[in-house]
Amino acid sequence: MNFFERQAQARRNSTRLIALFSLAVLGIVLMVGVLVLLVVGPRPGPLLAAAVATLAVIGLGSLFRISSLRSGGETVAQQLGGVPVSEDTRDPQLRRLRNVVEEMSIASGVPVPKIYVLEQEAGINAFAAGYSTSDAVVAVTRGALDRLNRDELQGVVAHEYSHILNGDMRLNIRLIGVLFGILMIGIIGRKILIHGRGFRNSATIVVVVGALAAMAVGSLGMFFGRMIKAGVSRSREVLADASAVQFTRQTAGIAGALKKIGGLDSGSRLAHREDAEEVSHMLFGDGVGLSGLFATHPPLIKRIQALEPGFRPEQLSRLQQQWMMNPPDGLQEDVALGLVAPGEALPHKDRALAVTPPMVAAQVAHPHDDDYARAHALVTAISDPLHDVATHREAAMPLVLALLFDDSDVVRGRQHTEIVARMGASVATEAAHLRETHLLELHPMLRMPLAALAFPVLRRRPRPELATFLDTVHAVVHADQQVSLFEYCLGRLLEVQLRETLDPGRYIRFGRRKPGNVKQEFATLLAVVAQAGNPGDKAAAQRAYLAGMQRVLPRDHVPYAPPAGGVQALDDVWEPLDALDPLAKQVMVEAITAAVSHDGQVSVAESELLRTICGVLHCPLPPTLEQLPH
């Protein structure tokens, strides 16, 4: 199952969630009706009033919780006591965590998420939360940092990236809001019972009895809530374990983390049980100790055996005895095992790559084989001074603007003027300086990783500053009709990602459009891509265009007609194309790839263009496509 099929499945799961929620609400309304019937008898008025009141409490509770989560994954991390990890941390454990997350992001083709540590949690656990890749948060417990070596930490983080890439986060965060509603009656009853203690008058007794009845109804809500979470979560955890193995190229990491969960007293339990209950379906390991029908995760032994078929329960018992006397230390294990992230040389910037449309579509949000090694190579290729610039609060904005500078002196002069007008001369000067000192000889494969490294710093800026910056990015990109397609798309990608961080709750939908409804948008995009890849050769551009159209609309004849506005004509196509049905997006990626590779090969620069376009359309690609053999 590839990314697009999983996205389609996630959309179906959202529909399934609504159906299960409706059944749960019906069950609660019926139980309330039975209680009212026992108290007042078969009187239609009270029964109707009770049903309406129950629906109102559940609906308002869900709306309130969903509204409280509109800011995305960060809210969930903070609720659980998470502490953010700064970009310039020098703490060895936090630096190791940040390095792993940064490399995972670059390997996946997504922005670097916010990173949190649950400092008060000794158990080994983690989660990813958010509505989209742009507002995602990855959080790990202090126990994971202390006890896991680098390979194991990498396996846990890779597991969470599977949830980020496959659309699980959106469903998870919706589930928190929806289930809060069916728990509301029980919560109200518990609050009344707590505050009603100590009173002895008859009215208070009636209130307490009502509170006990509400708690009984709440127990039914808890039952339904746990069943829904178990049904939604369990199969996805198995898939995420398998994806982590494919991503990291080895089973020892994630299997080792699961063994330490089973072998240490703290396991994966979270200390704040009430908060853990709410997020239990999104944790790496069981955070609350549920089993049987209510278990949100497969049994630990089965998860380990799926990775290491020969593993036996008695081996876990021996590890428990060993670690009881000498608990593992992750950093010491790194030293003893000589764990260093893998790496390899970057392809030469003029190297040709071999791609096919199905191969590229299969790689979307599905990093495997050497993608993590290539990501490490990319990070290593970024010099320490340039890395510091990308993660520095004051330098990140000028750096990103410098990435958008055109090679033409005339266009660059206009871009400089646009920056001065909006952000001041100092920012424009710093951007020009960074271009001259760091970016002129930059390998084309490093531009997107640099933007990814700068992203966490950018999104922490105040909203007015961010709005000004986005306006400046737009102005720099549109400074002249000669802006390259890559610069335009990189600018657009930044806008999309940063705007999603300003209002994450708006970006939770799955598209439903079909290719036949966006014919002109396809034609415009493919014409611009074909023209950009074959400047001055109209015949070759037309062949590239037709290769793409044959993939997406084989029965339609839409003539090749490059738009007069050049790349700026793409402003009108992104939203309709991004609203495509997940399986239609797969065809779209294949069409774009066919247009780029119509001559049988793709340059490194063209592959980066392909990655950027796919990023704008929320189809993240790994950093390197398959290379031609020597």
XYZ file of C-alpha atoms in Angstrom:
630
model
C 0.000 0.000 0.000
C 1.562 3.309 -1.083
C 1.078 6.852 0.233
C -1.931 7.621 -1.940
C -3.723 4.394 -1.010
C -3.064 5.101 2.667
C -4.415 8.618 2.256
C -7.554 7.184 0.700
C -7.795 4.700 3.564
C -7.354 7.527 6.089
C -10.254 9.354 4.442
C -12.379 6.214 4.745
C -11.329 5.902 8.394
C -12.570 9.452 8.983
C -15.982 8.413 7.633
C -15.846 5.293 9.774
C -15.030 7.404 12.822
C -18.130 9.516 12.246
C -20.262 6.365 12.002
C -18.803 4.874 15.206
C -19.231 8.179 17.010
C -22.870 8.331 15.922
C -23.480 4.811 17.264
C -21.806 5.739 20.552
C -23.970 8.849 20.869
C -27.074 6.788 20.161
C -26.086 4.319 22.893
C -25.560 7.117 25.424
C -28.877 8.789 24.549
C -30.674 5.453 24.995
C -29.037 4.903 28.392
C -30.019 8.391 29.546
C -33.540 7.685 28.316
C -33.676 4.468 30.345
C -32.558 6.302 33.505
C -35.144 9.037 32.977
C -37.770 6.372 32.327
C -36.955 4.687 35.642
C -37.232 7.988 37.545
C -40.253 9.734 35.996
C -41.964 6.999 34.019
C -42.989 6.988 30.341
C -43.526 10.721 29.941
C -42.624 12.027 26.452
C -41.712 15.553 27.625
C -38.917 14.599 30.061
C -37.639 11.884 27.717
C -37.366 14.335 24.812
C -35.764 16.985 27.018
C -33.207 14.463 28.301
C -32.354 13.359 24.740
C -31.919 16.958 23.555
C -29.826 17.876 26.615
C -27.611 14.810 26.127
C -27.025 15.607 22.460
C -26.280 19.245 23.353
C -23.719 18.279 26.012
C -21.965 15.825 23.687
C -22.006 18.193 20.699
C -20.822 21.233 22.633
C -18.148 19.168 24.389
C -16.755 17.915 21.079
C -16.848 21.385 19.513
C -15.098 22.885 22.537
C -12.294 20.301 22.479
C -11.855 20.473 18.719
C -11.660 24.270 18.973
C -9.049 24.035 21.738
C -6.901 21.893 19.413
C -7.035 24.241 16.417
C -3.446 25.323 16.971
C -2.324 21.778 16.223
C 0.131 19.335 17.729
C 1.842 21.818 20.008
C -1.281 22.023 22.190
C -1.185 18.266 22.786
C 2.524 18.282 23.654
C 2.122 21.153 26.111
C -0.901 19.517 27.717
C 1.279 16.509 28.539
C 3.991 18.706 30.064
C 6.268 18.804 27.030
C 9.288 21.122 26.950
C 10.461 22.379 23.523
C 13.940 21.459 22.290
C 15.724 24.523 20.940
C 17.480 24.479 17.572
C 20.841 25.450 19.114
C 20.809 23.040 22.059
C 24.175 21.675 23.139
C 22.826 19.033 25.510
C 24.157 15.704 24.103
C 20.854 13.844 24.436
C 18.769 16.674 23.002
C 21.294 17.275 20.200
C 21.160 13.590 19.298
C 17.344 13.726 19.219
C 17.332 16.863 17.069
C 19.873 15.367 14.642
C 17.736 12.242 14.220
C 14.547 14.275 13.649
C 16.222 16.668 11.191
C 17.616 13.791 9.146
C 14.249 12.027 9.177
C 12.546 15.188 7.905
C 15.007 15.710 5.087
C 14.788 12.026 4.133
C 10.994 12.318 4.063
C 10.808 15.628 2.219
C 8.780 17.361 4.953
C 9.482 20.395 7.176
C 11.333 19.733 10.414
C 8.615 19.422 13.080
C 8.661 21.018 16.495
C 10.384 18.745 18.987
C 9.265 18.297 22.588
C 10.517 16.240 25.525
C 8.159 15.046 28.256
C 10.660 15.668 31.042
C 8.580 14.162 33.865
C 7.992 10.821 32.142
C 10.410 7.993 32.968
C 8.707 5.480 30.662
C 9.823 4.977 27.056
C 7.234 6.542 24.768
C 6.684 9.047 21.976
C 3.986 10.490 19.753
C 3.447 12.700 16.724
C 0.586 15.191 16.673
C -0.772 17.819 14.304
C -3.072 18.437 11.375
C -0.446 18.560 8.635
C 3.289 18.173 8.137
C 3.628 21.939 8.607
C 2.341 22.027 12.191
C 3.539 18.568 13.254
C 5.112 17.967 16.652
C 7.268 14.996 17.610
C 7.490 14.400 21.356
C 9.527 11.808 23.243
C 9.735 11.051 26.928
C 12.794 11.633 29.094
C 12.886 7.866 29.576
C 13.334 7.391 25.817
C 16.236 9.845 25.771
C 17.906 8.242 28.800
C 17.448 4.580 27.921
C 17.540 4.297 24.115
C 20.672 4.262 21.997
C 20.755 6.151 18.701
C 19.510 3.247 16.578
C 16.607 2.644 18.950
C 15.730 6.331 19.132
C 15.891 6.460 15.347
C 13.485 3.511 15.132
C 10.985 5.176 17.478
C 11.152 8.479 15.582
C 10.781 6.651 12.249
C 7.649 4.961 13.640
C 6.204 8.397 14.432
C 7.122 9.704 10.983
C 4.980 6.958 9.503
C 2.017 8.537 11.294
C 3.030 12.001 10.046
C 3.347 10.890 6.433
C 0.303 8.638 6.204
C -2.308 11.099 7.440
C -2.765 9.344 10.801
C -2.145 12.556 12.762
C -5.249 14.258 11.445
C -7.439 11.341 12.438
C -5.733 11.101 15.842
C -6.289 14.731 16.734
C -9.891 14.610 15.513
C -10.388 11.552 17.680
C -9.327 13.502 20.780
C -11.949 16.163 20.093
C -14.747 13.784 19.139
C -14.261 11.434 22.099
C -14.176 14.308 24.562
C -17.831 14.926 23.738
C -19.003 11.421 24.669
C -17.005 11.642 27.913
C -18.473 15.029 28.847
C -21.447 13.688 30.826
C -19.166 11.567 33.006
C -16.777 14.493 33.507
C -19.672 16.725 34.594
C -20.885 14.059 37.020
C -17.416 13.661 38.524
C -17.005 17.415 38.975
C -20.427 17.702 40.667
C -19.616 14.801 42.973
C -16.304 16.345 44.008
C -17.792 19.754 44.760
C -20.929 18.294 46.383
C -19.067 16.508 49.175
C -19.660 17.758 52.665
C -23.259 18.890 52.094
C -26.126 17.013 53.695
C -29.383 18.773 52.741
C -31.954 16.957 50.628
C -31.301 19.032 47.486
C -27.649 18.144 47.593
C -28.498 14.447 47.910
C -30.587 14.683 44.748
C -27.703 16.413 42.963
C -25.253 13.736 44.134
C -27.565 10.966 42.931
C -27.784 12.764 39.582
C -23.999 13.029 39.505
C -23.670 9.288 40.140
C -26.105 8.628 37.294
C -24.045 10.934 35.030
C -20.902 9.028 35.985
C -22.644 5.784 35.082
C -23.480 7.252 31.686
C -19.873 8.465 31.480
C -18.681 4.899 32.029
C -20.631 3.884 28.956
C -18.989 6.775 27.086
C -15.573 5.557 28.282
C -16.411 2.070 27.027
C -17.360 3.347 23.585
C -14.374 5.717 23.481
C -11.864 2.979 24.251
C -13.449 0.636 21.724
C -13.264 3.290 19.004
C -9.626 4.103 19.793
C -8.661 0.438 19.822
C -10.393 -0.169 16.499
C -8.762 2.816 14.828
C -5.272 2.513 16.326
C -4.174 -1.111 16.542
C -3.666 -1.930 12.864
C -1.924 1.385 12.225
C 0.677 0.625 14.904
C 1.642 -2.586 13.103
C 1.972 -0.650 9.841
C 4.064 2.062 11.528
C 6.458 -0.561 12.966
C 6.941 -2.037 9.495
C 7.436 1.428 7.965
C 10.088 2.254 10.571
C 12.042 -0.856 9.596
C 11.833 0.036 5.921
C 12.933 3.590 6.675
C 15.919 2.761 8.896
C 16.970 -0.396 6.996
C 17.227 -2.490 10.169
C 14.995 -4.122 12.767
C 17.402 -3.880 15.717
C 16.509 -0.261 16.485
C 12.747 -0.417 16.919
C 12.897 -3.992 18.259
C 15.464 -2.867 20.842
C 13.211 -0.027 21.948
C 10.267 -2.436 22.366
C 12.454 -4.841 24.367
C 13.472 -2.038 26.723
C 9.802 -1.131 27.185
C 9.134 -4.724 28.212
C 12.310 -5.125 30.253
C 12.243 -1.968 32.377
C 9.896 -1.363 35.313
C 8.746 1.997 33.930
C 7.817 0.374 30.600
C 5.945 2.819 28.368
C 3.449 4.044 30.980
C 2.856 7.758 31.413
C 2.599 9.189 34.929
C -0.255 11.570 34.081
C -2.836 8.835 33.550
C -5.826 11.077 32.783
C -3.962 12.938 30.050
C -2.455 9.659 28.810
C -5.950 8.175 28.461
C -6.938 10.957 26.077
C -3.906 10.454 23.812
C -3.407 6.691 24.283
C -4.257 5.970 20.631
C -1.374 8.132 19.360
C 1.453 6.873 21.596
C 4.342 4.662 20.469
C 3.705 2.249 23.346
C 0.777 1.531 25.666
C 0.667 4.525 28.012
C -2.173 3.455 30.317
C -1.987 -0.347 30.654
C -5.067 -1.362 28.656
C -5.424 -4.874 27.279
C -7.862 -7.110 25.450
C -10.609 -5.375 23.483
C -9.535 -1.955 24.762
C -5.836 -2.280 23.814
C -4.737 0.457 21.435
C -1.545 -1.479 20.592
C -0.851 -5.119 19.739
C 0.735 -7.163 22.577
C 4.371 -6.182 23.062
C 5.702 -9.690 22.459
C 3.831 -9.912 19.159
C 5.244 -6.549 18.042
C 8.773 -7.773 18.810
C 8.204 -11.139 17.135
C 6.897 -9.422 14.006
C 10.334 -7.809 13.777
C 12.394 -10.735 15.123
C 10.434 -13.973 14.552
C 12.803 -16.025 16.734
C 12.331 -13.907 19.861
C 10.854 -15.738 22.870
C 9.167 -14.413 26.049
C 11.851 -15.995 28.263
C 14.446 -13.769 26.564
C 12.501 -10.749 27.751
C 12.527 -12.168 31.293
C 16.320 -12.418 31.169
C 16.550 -8.805 29.987
C 14.313 -7.734 32.873
C 16.681 -9.367 35.368
C 19.740 -7.869 33.660
C 18.349 -4.324 33.566
C 17.005 -4.494 37.113
C 20.604 -4.533 38.316
C 22.088 -2.289 35.627
C 19.582 -0.094 33.713
C 20.663 0.771 30.157
C 22.129 4.183 29.335
C 21.509 5.262 25.730
C 24.534 7.538 25.303
C 26.905 4.961 26.831
C 25.545 2.344 24.438
C 26.216 4.712 21.524
C 29.871 4.871 22.545
C 30.180 1.129 23.177
C 28.493 0.178 19.907
C 30.189 2.889 17.828
C 26.855 4.068 16.489
C 27.249 6.697 13.791
C 24.509 7.660 11.363
C 25.212 6.233 7.869
C 26.205 8.520 5.063
C 27.189 8.595 1.405
C 28.421 11.093 -1.146
C 25.970 13.355 -2.915
C 25.554 12.789 -6.651
C 27.319 15.337 -8.831
C 25.024 18.234 -9.645
C 25.295 17.391 -13.372
C 24.595 13.689 -12.817
C 21.662 12.144 -14.693
C 19.077 10.180 -12.728
C 16.871 7.363 -14.010
C 13.240 7.609 -12.990
C 9.906 6.249 -14.099
C 6.540 7.791 -13.182
C 5.355 4.762 -11.133
C 8.679 4.638 -9.284
C 8.439 8.282 -8.238
C 4.792 7.889 -7.186
C 5.790 4.881 -5.069
C 8.443 6.979 -3.289
C 6.030 9.737 -2.217
C 5.965 9.878 1.611
C 7.503 6.413 1.563
C 11.227 6.736 2.303
C 13.155 3.483 2.191
C 16.476 1.852 1.395
C 19.124 4.596 1.443
C 16.948 7.661 1.934
C 18.011 8.097 5.561
C 21.668 7.645 4.594
C 21.263 10.236 1.848
C 19.600 12.615 4.291
C 22.579 12.262 6.611
C 24.854 12.977 3.670
C 22.864 16.133 2.915
C 23.051 17.352 6.499
C 26.774 16.569 6.620
C 27.320 18.464 3.355
C 25.858 21.612 4.948
C 28.787 23.322 6.630
C 28.542 24.066 10.352
C 28.470 27.858 9.766
C 25.631 27.484 7.234
C 23.750 25.124 9.570
C 24.083 27.721 12.341
C 22.720 30.401 10.010
C 19.700 28.248 9.110
C 18.825 27.665 12.769
C 19.585 31.192 14.041
C 16.569 33.329 14.906
C 17.750 36.491 13.164
C 19.490 34.877 10.194
C 16.863 32.339 9.053
C 14.661 34.854 7.202
C 17.523 36.469 5.224
C 18.827 32.991 4.352
C 15.501 31.830 2.946
C 15.135 35.050 0.956
C 18.651 34.551 -0.380
C 17.661 31.074 -1.620
C 15.023 32.799 -3.772
C 17.401 35.276 -5.403
C 17.571 35.075 -9.176
C 20.813 34.661 -11.143
C 19.984 37.764 -13.202
C 21.457 40.978 -11.764
C 18.444 42.961 -12.983
C 15.888 40.643 -11.375
C 17.971 40.378 -8.211
C 18.043 44.157 -7.973
C 14.250 44.251 -8.046
C 14.105 41.513 -5.438
C 16.465 43.514 -3.230
C 14.173 46.542 -3.561
C 11.127 44.477 -2.564
C 12.887 43.234 0.586
C 14.002 46.766 1.577
C 10.454 48.070 1.145
C 8.960 45.447 3.448
C 11.620 44.300 5.906
C 14.301 46.965 5.783
C 17.729 47.472 4.266
C 19.538 45.380 6.883
C 17.605 42.228 5.978
C 18.174 42.805 2.254
C 21.890 43.384 2.822
C 22.208 40.260 4.970
C 20.401 38.180 2.329
C 22.762 39.448 -0.372
C 25.764 38.728 1.873
C 24.594 35.167 2.581
C 24.117 34.536 -1.126
C 27.631 35.701 -1.937
C 29.352 33.855 0.941
C 27.369 30.611 1.189
C 24.935 29.981 -1.653
C 26.628 30.674 -4.996
C 28.257 27.229 -5.146
C 25.577 25.455 -3.144
C 24.683 21.993 -4.433
C 21.081 22.122 -5.774
C 20.106 19.249 -3.492
C 20.903 21.360 -0.420
C 18.415 24.173 -1.039
C 15.347 22.342 0.240
C 17.156 20.836 3.265
C 18.316 24.338 4.211
C 14.738 25.592 4.019
C 13.632 22.591 6.099
C 16.233 23.379 8.786
C 15.140 27.021 8.890
C 11.456 26.178 9.092
C 11.234 25.559 12.888
C 12.877 28.928 13.537
C 10.637 30.761 11.084
C 7.358 29.486 12.478
C 8.259 30.649 15.991
C 8.238 34.279 14.883
C 5.308 36.487 15.945
C 2.318 36.308 13.626
C 2.700 39.924 12.299
C 6.383 39.297 11.489
C 5.508 36.058 9.767
C 2.788 37.751 7.720
C 5.286 40.423 6.611
C 7.825 37.755 5.744
C 5.303 35.807 3.655
C 4.364 38.994 1.836
C 8.058 39.582 1.150
C 8.536 36.014 -0.124
C 5.611 36.524 -2.493
C 7.043 39.830 -3.721
C 10.532 38.369 -4.221
C 9.155 35.423 -6.181
C 7.003 37.677 -8.378
C 9.586 40.425 -8.839
C 9.912 39.639 -12.552
C 8.495 37.287 -15.196
C 11.976 35.781 -15.471
C 11.753 34.117 -12.069
C 12.703 30.475 -12.503
C 10.170 27.735 -11.943
C 12.232 26.330 -9.056
C 12.449 29.697 -7.288
C 8.750 30.204 -7.780
C 7.872 26.749 -6.433
C 10.249 27.004 -3.468
C 8.678 30.337 -2.579
C 5.218 28.847 -2.922
C 6.199 25.841 -0.795
C 7.384 28.159 1.972
C 4.134 30.108 1.812
C 2.028 26.948 1.999
C 3.941 25.512 4.939
C 4.099 28.717 6.944
C 0.462 29.637 6.340
C -0.541 26.194 7.570
C 1.268 26.874 10.842
C -0.775 30.056 11.365
C -4.098 28.197 11.265
C -3.534 24.407 11.329
C -7.189 23.546 11.855
C -8.029 24.711 8.322
C -5.814 22.069 6.735
C -7.442 18.838 7.852
C -9.373 17.854 4.757
C -8.789 15.089 2.256
C -9.425 16.042 -1.363
C -12.273 14.603 -3.404
C -11.813 16.066 -6.900
C -11.232 13.876 -9.961
C -8.781 14.614 -12.821
C -11.601 15.335 -15.261
C -12.680 18.307 -13.135
C -9.307 20.066 -13.327
C -8.295 19.614 -16.968
C -7.211 23.195 -17.507
C -5.210 23.257 -14.273
C -3.349 20.112 -15.355
C -2.688 21.642 -18.757
C -1.299 24.829 -17.226
C 1.002 23.041 -14.779
C 2.357 20.578 -17.343
C 2.852 23.326 -19.936
C 4.869 25.433 -17.481
C 6.951 22.419 -16.390
C 7.587 21.394 -20.017
C 8.579 24.903 -21.042
C 10.882 25.341 -18.042
C 12.624 22.038 -18.745
C 13.116 22.770 -22.455
C 13.867 26.482 -22.804
C 14.089 27.553 -26.431
C 12.989 24.154 -27.802
C 9.244 24.325 -28.407
C 9.074 20.891 -30.043
C 10.757 19.185 -27.079
C 8.552 21.114 -24.654
C 5.455 19.964 -26.522
C 6.621 16.343 -26.377
C 7.186 16.665 -22.622
C 3.737 18.188 -22.185
C 2.045 15.420 -24.174
C 3.910 12.753 -22.190
C 2.430 14.181 -19.007
C -1.085 14.621 -20.392
C -1.069 11.049 -21.696
C -0.620 9.889 -18.101
C -3.382 11.933 -16.528
C -5.962 12.581 -19.263
C -5.286 10.013 -22.013
C -8.735 10.381 -23.643
C -8.801 14.184 -23.720
C -7.177 16.466 -26.241
C -5.979 19.616 -24.515
C -3.531 21.392 -26.864
C -0.143 22.600 -25.677
C -0.435 26.316 -24.918
C 2.176 27.801 -22.579
C 0.452 30.532 -20.514
C 1.429 34.101 -21.300
C 2.015 34.793 -17.610
C 4.699 32.121 -17.345
C 5.184 30.608 -13.892
C 2.836 33.150 -12.333
C -0.059 31.393 -14.076
C 0.447 28.605 -11.526
C -1.075 30.791 -8.800
C -4.503 29.620 -9.947
C -3.769 25.881 -10.202
C -2.383 24.905 -6.800
C -5.592 24.921 -4.788
C -7.685 22.900 -7.290
C -4.885 20.363 -7.808
C -4.236 20.050 -4.072
C -7.939 19.214 -3.632
C -7.644 16.086 -5.779
C -8.699 12.712 -4.453
C -5.617 10.862 -3.034
C -5.591 8.270 -5.830
C -5.963 11.057 -8.417
C -2.912 12.716 -6.874
C -0.932 9.569 -7.605
C -1.763 9.937 -11.293
C -0.861 13.637 -11.077
C 2.614 12.871 -9.666
C 3.140 10.326 -12.436
C 2.111 12.928 -15.022
C 4.531 15.547 -13.702
C 7.308 12.936 -13.625
C 6.535 11.903 -17.201
C 6.835 15.522 -18.340
C 10.130 16.045 -16.503
C 11.634 12.735 -17.692
C 10.278 12.623 -21.255
C 13.826 12.512 -22.666
C 14.711 9.426 -20.621
C 16.726 11.091 -17.876
C 16.400 13.670 -15.113
C 19.099 16.008 -13.882
C 19.649 16.630 -10.177
C 18.216 20.124 -10.638
C 15.111 18.697 -12.356
C 14.657 16.152 -9.570
C 14.719 18.984 -7.025
C 12.123 20.838 -9.078
C 9.985 17.698 -9.058
C 10.389 17.418 -5.270
C 9.425 21.054 -4.796
C 6.271 20.816 -6.913
C 5.253 17.635 -5.089
C 5.885 19.381 -1.767
C 3.547 22.238 -2.713
C 0.863 19.638 -3.479
C 1.425 17.773 -0.179
C 3.079 14.756 -1.792
C 6.523 14.788 -0.097
C 9.376 13.037 -1.913
C 12.626 11.684 -0.404
C 15.821 13.646 -1.157
C 17.310 11.505 -3.929
C 15.666 9.567 -6.723
C 17.199 6.390 -8.129
C 20.478 6.978 -9.998
C 21.493 5.620 -13.380
C 24.153 2.912 -13.163
C 27.678 3.912 -14.111
